[in-house]
């Protein structure tokens, strides 16, 4: 994906397969959109983001036995689930039981309404695909997400050697905001963060929802992840909260725990 992509044009399957086979993507059978947030350059040329520590993904309900073994082999024993209970019921995607792995419910929206009426209202707004529409959603995520994001930041503060993964449903909006916060905290350039955001591949299951299936172009606009959307988010974060440091009130310990010396680049 490039900075000028609309996000609506079909991608060549061979290109997609090639991109998904290389870092930052990680293959965990049964889980989509898994990425390692490590190895990004930071504002400090002597350090990069820590490889094999913070991962992002789509939801884990369909993880296979092989996928569960892969998760554990990566040292990922903590999962932060950003979804709400009504959402899990709506999409029949319960929290999986994985041996030796703790799944911590950390919903951004505790009781978001998934009734057909409310879904239709949100669809009508976000299916416009405009940056302004996504900024309304992302502003709501920032307003409600403090407790959930705080739980992840405390893990970074207290458990610097314990890899973790966080996810919502498609691994796009709530997950994308949390990933941007982590990367922004250690001075990863906005360009790289926006590129990471634009790599997201949405779940086919969502595009088959009746509302989406009836208007596939609108669904694509709603479910896409464009580079410029994340750039607009940085402006929102700065204008509304004074930047990522003011929003998170982050301790220096958290920054230090997210990076390693640049010679560790994978």
Tab-separated table of C-alpha atoms in Angstrom:
chain	number	residue	atom	x	y	z
A	1	UNK	CA	0.000	0.000	0.000
A	2	UNK	CA	1.285	3.464	-0.822
A	3	UNK	CA	0.493	6.920	0.469
A	4	UNK	CA	-1.606	7.574	-2.638
A	5	UNK	CA	-3.642	4.339	-2.585
A	6	UNK	CA	-7.388	4.856	-2.292
A	7	UNK	CA	-7.633	1.435	-0.665
A	8	UNK	CA	-10.463	0.477	-3.040
A	9	UNK	CA	-8.558	-0.913	-6.017
A	10	UNK	CA	-8.200	-4.713	-6.045
A	11	UNK	CA	-4.677	-5.896	-5.257
A	12	UNK	CA	-2.893	-8.528	-7.281
A	13	UNK	CA	-3.182	-11.836	-5.343
A	14	UNK	CA	0.483	-12.659	-5.947
A	15	UNK	CA	1.481	-9.268	-4.548
A	16	UNK	CA	-0.719	-9.780	-1.495
A	17	UNK	CA	0.705	-13.248	-0.882
A	18	UNK	CA	4.235	-11.895	-1.135
A	19	UNK	CA	3.555	-9.022	1.279
A	20	UNK	CA	1.863	-11.321	3.805
A	21	UNK	CA	4.799	-13.730	3.703
A	22	UNK	CA	7.340	-11.130	4.825
A	23	UNK	CA	7.918	-9.050	7.987
A	24	UNK	CA	6.271	-7.366	9.712
A	25	UNK	CA	3.622	-10.055	9.077
A	26	UNK	CA	3.788	-13.200	11.209
A	27	UNK	CA	2.000	-16.386	10.235
A	28	UNK	CA	-0.166	-17.803	13.042
A	29	UNK	CA	-2.607	-20.390	11.631
A	30	UNK	CA	-6.211	-19.361	12.194
A	31	UNK	CA	-5.393	-15.707	12.913
A	32	UNK	CA	-5.420	-12.896	10.350
A	33	UNK	CA	-3.380	-9.730	10.137
A	34	UNK	CA	-0.667	-10.628	12.677
A	35	UNK	CA	2.222	-8.171	12.715
A	36	UNK	CA	5.320	-7.636	14.851
A	37	UNK	CA	5.763	-3.994	15.871
A	38	UNK	CA	9.507	-4.508	16.261
A	39	UNK	CA	12.485	-3.353	14.165
A	40	UNK	CA	11.140	0.108	13.299
A	41	UNK	CA	13.659	2.965	13.391
A	42	UNK	CA	12.986	5.603	16.029
A	43	UNK	CA	13.878	9.239	16.583
A	44	UNK	CA	16.974	7.970	18.393
A	45	UNK	CA	19.268	6.442	15.729
A	46	UNK	CA	20.814	4.181	18.349
A	47	UNK	CA	17.615	2.246	19.100
A	48	UNK	CA	14.827	0.474	17.226
A	49	UNK	CA	11.512	-0.888	18.437
A	50	UNK	CA	11.970	-4.214	20.216
A	51	UNK	CA	11.449	-7.205	17.879
A	52	UNK	CA	9.356	-10.121	19.131
A	53	UNK	CA	7.691	-8.172	21.926
A	54	UNK	CA	4.538	-6.270	20.874
A	55	UNK	CA	2.250	-7.858	18.281
A	56	UNK	CA	-1.048	-6.750	16.738
A	57	UNK	CA	-3.668	-8.883	15.013
A	58	UNK	CA	-7.294	-9.546	14.187
A	59	UNK	CA	-9.362	-11.588	16.657
A	60	UNK	CA	-8.165	-15.022	17.742
A	61	UNK	CA	-11.400	-17.027	17.970
A	62	UNK	CA	-10.504	-19.255	14.995
A	63	UNK	CA	-6.929	-19.976	16.035
A	64	UNK	CA	-5.971	-23.573	15.278
A	65	UNK	CA	-4.026	-25.960	17.485
A	66	UNK	CA	-0.994	-25.278	15.321
A	67	UNK	CA	-1.628	-21.559	15.689
A	68	UNK	CA	-1.826	-21.886	19.469
A	69	UNK	CA	1.521	-23.687	19.482
A	70	UNK	CA	3.014	-20.953	17.296
A	71	UNK	CA	1.689	-18.284	19.653
A	72	UNK	CA	3.351	-19.951	22.630
A	73	UNK	CA	6.566	-20.603	20.687
A	74	UNK	CA	6.811	-16.851	20.073
A	75	UNK	CA	6.616	-16.349	23.831
A	76	UNK	CA	3.220	-14.650	23.548
A	77	UNK	CA	1.518	-15.660	26.781
A	78	UNK	CA	-0.619	-12.529	27.201
A	79	UNK	CA	-3.453	-11.446	24.910
A	80	UNK	CA	-5.319	-8.144	25.253
A	81	UNK	CA	-8.794	-8.362	23.690
A	82	UNK	CA	-10.142	-4.898	22.839
A	83	UNK	CA	-13.610	-6.146	21.827
A	84	UNK	CA	-16.873	-5.780	23.720
A	85	UNK	CA	-19.108	-8.665	24.815
A	86	UNK	CA	-21.969	-7.659	22.450
A	87	UNK	CA	-19.478	-7.604	19.585
A	88	UNK	CA	-18.270	-11.127	20.321
A	89	UNK	CA	-21.856	-12.361	20.406
A	90	UNK	CA	-22.713	-10.492	17.216
A	91	UNK	CA	-19.897	-12.110	15.243
A	92	UNK	CA	-19.909	-15.463	17.096
A	93	UNK	CA	-16.260	-15.001	17.963
A	94	UNK	CA	-15.760	-15.916	21.633
A	95	UNK	CA	-12.481	-15.627	23.522
A	96	UNK	CA	-10.531	-18.835	22.838
A	97	UNK	CA	-9.028	-21.040	25.521
A	98	UNK	CA	-5.320	-21.438	24.814
A	99	UNK	CA	-3.132	-23.467	27.161
A	100	UNK	CA	-0.575	-21.329	29.024
A	101	UNK	CA	-1.946	-18.111	27.501
A	102	UNK	CA	-3.833	-15.485	29.500
A	103	UNK	CA	-6.492	-13.579	27.579
A	104	UNK	CA	-7.299	-10.284	29.278
A	105	UNK	CA	-10.616	-8.659	28.284
A	106	UNK	CA	-9.849	-4.953	27.786
A	107	UNK	CA	-12.838	-3.604	25.832
A	108	UNK	CA	-12.550	-0.124	24.374
A	109	UNK	CA	-16.345	0.100	24.218
A	110	UNK	CA	-17.896	-1.868	27.077
A	111	UNK	CA	-21.449	-2.019	25.781
A	112	UNK	CA	-21.489	-0.781	22.198
A	113	UNK	CA	-24.892	-1.284	20.599
A	114	UNK	CA	-24.822	-3.874	17.785
A	115	UNK	CA	-28.539	-3.724	17.024
A	116	UNK	CA	-29.456	-3.564	13.310
A	117	UNK	CA	-30.548	0.049	13.752
A	118	UNK	CA	-27.281	1.184	15.317
A	119	UNK	CA	-25.225	-0.807	12.821
A	120	UNK	CA	-27.113	0.894	9.998
A	121	UNK	CA	-26.427	4.330	11.474
A	122	UNK	CA	-22.709	3.647	11.794
A	123	UNK	CA	-22.580	2.077	8.359
A	124	UNK	CA	-24.182	5.139	6.787
A	125	UNK	CA	-21.578	7.407	8.403
A	126	UNK	CA	-18.404	5.383	7.915
A	127	UNK	CA	-19.318	3.961	4.507
A	128	UNK	CA	-18.729	7.433	3.101
A	129	UNK	CA	-15.074	6.543	3.510
A	130	UNK	CA	-14.169	10.135	4.300
A	131	UNK	CA	-11.320	10.966	6.603
A	132	UNK	CA	-13.695	13.122	8.651
A	133	UNK	CA	-15.943	10.120	9.303
A	134	UNK	CA	-13.025	8.030	10.512
A	135	UNK	CA	-11.860	10.874	12.753
A	136	UNK	CA	-15.274	10.783	14.480
A	137	UNK	CA	-14.737	7.073	15.154
A	138	UNK	CA	-11.118	7.534	16.228
A	139	UNK	CA	-12.040	10.374	18.544
A	140	UNK	CA	-14.554	8.031	20.212
A	141	UNK	CA	-11.861	5.355	20.508
A	142	UNK	CA	-9.548	7.821	22.259
A	143	UNK	CA	-12.344	9.000	24.574
A	144	UNK	CA	-13.353	5.477	25.636
A	145	UNK	CA	-10.077	3.606	25.247
A	146	UNK	CA	-8.101	4.993	28.187
A	147	UNK	CA	-8.623	2.015	30.537
A	148	UNK	CA	-7.925	-0.545	27.798
A	149	UNK	CA	-4.848	1.229	26.475
A	150	UNK	CA	-3.652	1.838	30.031
A	151	UNK	CA	-3.716	-1.900	30.740
A	152	UNK	CA	-1.427	-2.529	27.761
A	153	UNK	CA	0.935	0.297	28.738
A	154	UNK	CA	1.167	-1.085	32.274
A	155	UNK	CA	2.157	-4.447	30.824
A	156	UNK	CA	4.962	-2.726	28.911
A	157	UNK	CA	6.018	-0.912	32.080
A	158	UNK	CA	5.970	-3.979	34.331
A	159	UNK	CA	6.794	-6.885	31.999
A	160	UNK	CA	9.423	-5.798	29.482
A	161	UNK	CA	10.438	-9.390	28.774
A	162	UNK	CA	6.941	-10.846	28.320
A	163	UNK	CA	5.739	-10.627	24.698
A	164	UNK	CA	2.074	-9.799	24.170
A	165	UNK	CA	-0.491	-9.391	21.419
A	166	UNK	CA	-3.505	-7.076	21.251
A	167	UNK	CA	-6.457	-7.204	18.896
A	168	UNK	CA	-9.991	-6.077	18.171
A	169	UNK	CA	-12.106	-7.785	15.484
A	170	UNK	CA	-10.400	-6.989	12.175
A	171	UNK	CA	-7.273	-5.571	13.786
A	172	UNK	CA	-7.789	-2.223	12.069
A	173	UNK	CA	-9.250	0.673	14.064
A	174	UNK	CA	-8.910	0.071	17.815
A	175	UNK	CA	-5.860	-2.088	17.211
A	176	UNK	CA	-4.454	0.444	14.770
A	177	UNK	CA	-4.831	3.268	17.289
A	178	UNK	CA	-3.087	1.257	20.036
A	179	UNK	CA	-0.258	0.336	17.659
A	180	UNK	CA	0.129	3.969	16.651
A	181	UNK	CA	0.303	5.037	20.299
A	182	UNK	CA	3.049	2.519	21.087
A	183	UNK	CA	5.113	3.424	18.022
A	184	UNK	CA	4.577	7.149	18.444
A	185	UNK	CA	5.718	6.999	22.080
A	186	UNK	CA	9.195	5.906	21.039
A	187	UNK	CA	9.510	8.343	18.165
A	188	UNK	CA	8.796	6.143	15.160
A	189	UNK	CA	8.225	8.489	12.226
A	190	UNK	CA	4.602	9.182	11.268
A	191	UNK	CA	5.347	7.836	7.796
A	192	UNK	CA	6.279	4.371	9.092
A	193	UNK	CA	3.326	4.288	11.486
A	194	UNK	CA	0.948	5.217	8.666
A	195	UNK	CA	2.491	2.536	6.467
A	196	UNK	CA	1.958	-0.034	9.222
A	197	UNK	CA	-1.680	1.039	9.529
A	198	UNK	CA	-2.208	0.767	5.763
A	199	UNK	CA	-0.986	-2.852	5.710
A	200	UNK	CA	-4.160	-4.099	7.390
A	201	UNK	CA	-6.208	-6.740	5.603
A	202	UNK	CA	-9.805	-6.810	6.848
A	203	UNK	CA	-11.610	-10.040	7.643
A	204	UNK	CA	-13.745	-11.426	4.847
A	205	UNK	CA	-16.392	-12.346	7.406
A	206	UNK	CA	-17.169	-8.687	8.072
A	207	UNK	CA	-17.607	-7.886	4.397
A	208	UNK	CA	-20.274	-10.613	4.241
A	209	UNK	CA	-22.490	-8.906	6.797
A	210	UNK	CA	-25.888	-8.175	5.150
A	211	UNK	CA	-25.349	-4.427	5.389
A	212	UNK	CA	-21.980	-4.710	3.675
A	213	UNK	CA	-22.993	-7.306	1.095
A	214	UNK	CA	-25.780	-5.026	-0.135
A	215	UNK	CA	-23.277	-2.279	-0.959
A	216	UNK	CA	-19.842	-3.744	-1.524
A	217	UNK	CA	-18.212	-0.465	-2.577
A	218	UNK	CA	-19.438	1.287	0.556
A	219	UNK	CA	-18.261	-1.682	2.620
A	220	UNK	CA	-14.800	-1.410	1.103
A	221	UNK	CA	-14.682	2.290	1.975
A	222	UNK	CA	-15.703	1.510	5.538
A	223	UNK	CA	-13.294	-1.378	6.006
A	224	UNK	CA	-10.250	0.052	4.269
A	225	UNK	CA	-7.175	1.423	6.051
A	226	UNK	CA	-5.661	4.303	4.139
A	227	UNK	CA	-2.303	5.905	4.827
A	228	UNK	CA	-3.792	9.402	4.985
A	229	UNK	CA	-6.339	8.336	7.608
A	230	UNK	CA	-3.562	7.653	10.096
A	231	UNK	CA	-1.859	10.934	9.206
A	232	UNK	CA	-5.128	12.713	10.032
A	233	UNK	CA	-5.267	10.801	13.317
A	234	UNK	CA	-1.943	12.307	14.395
A	235	UNK	CA	-3.422	15.774	13.860
A	236	UNK	CA	-6.468	14.786	15.927
A	237	UNK	CA	-4.276	13.448	18.723
A	238	UNK	CA	-2.232	16.639	18.788
A	239	UNK	CA	-5.158	19.063	18.550
A	240	UNK	CA	-7.450	17.315	21.056
A	241	UNK	CA	-4.956	15.977	23.607
A	242	UNK	CA	-1.691	17.804	23.006
A	243	UNK	CA	0.053	14.734	21.597
A	244	UNK	CA	0.654	11.133	22.584
A	245	UNK	CA	2.625	11.994	25.726
A	246	UNK	CA	-0.204	14.101	27.131
A	247	UNK	CA	-2.807	11.481	26.192
A	248	UNK	CA	-0.959	8.584	27.811
A	249	UNK	CA	0.929	10.443	30.575
A	250	UNK	CA	3.660	7.931	29.860
A	251	UNK	CA	6.590	7.110	32.111
A	252	UNK	CA	10.078	6.997	30.592
A	253	UNK	CA	10.218	3.333	31.679
A	254	UNK	CA	7.597	2.460	29.070
A	255	UNK	CA	9.621	4.051	26.281
A	256	UNK	CA	12.772	2.256	27.353
A	257	UNK	CA	10.971	-1.092	27.496
A	258	UNK	CA	9.752	-0.734	23.901
A	259	UNK	CA	13.189	-0.369	22.281
A	260	UNK	CA	16.520	-2.180	21.933
A	261	UNK	CA	19.898	-1.092	20.510
A	262	UNK	CA	19.818	-0.660	16.741
A	263	UNK	CA	22.324	-3.488	16.278
A	264	UNK	CA	19.457	-5.837	17.272
A	265	UNK	CA	17.642	-5.089	13.998
A	266	UNK	CA	16.216	-8.287	12.546
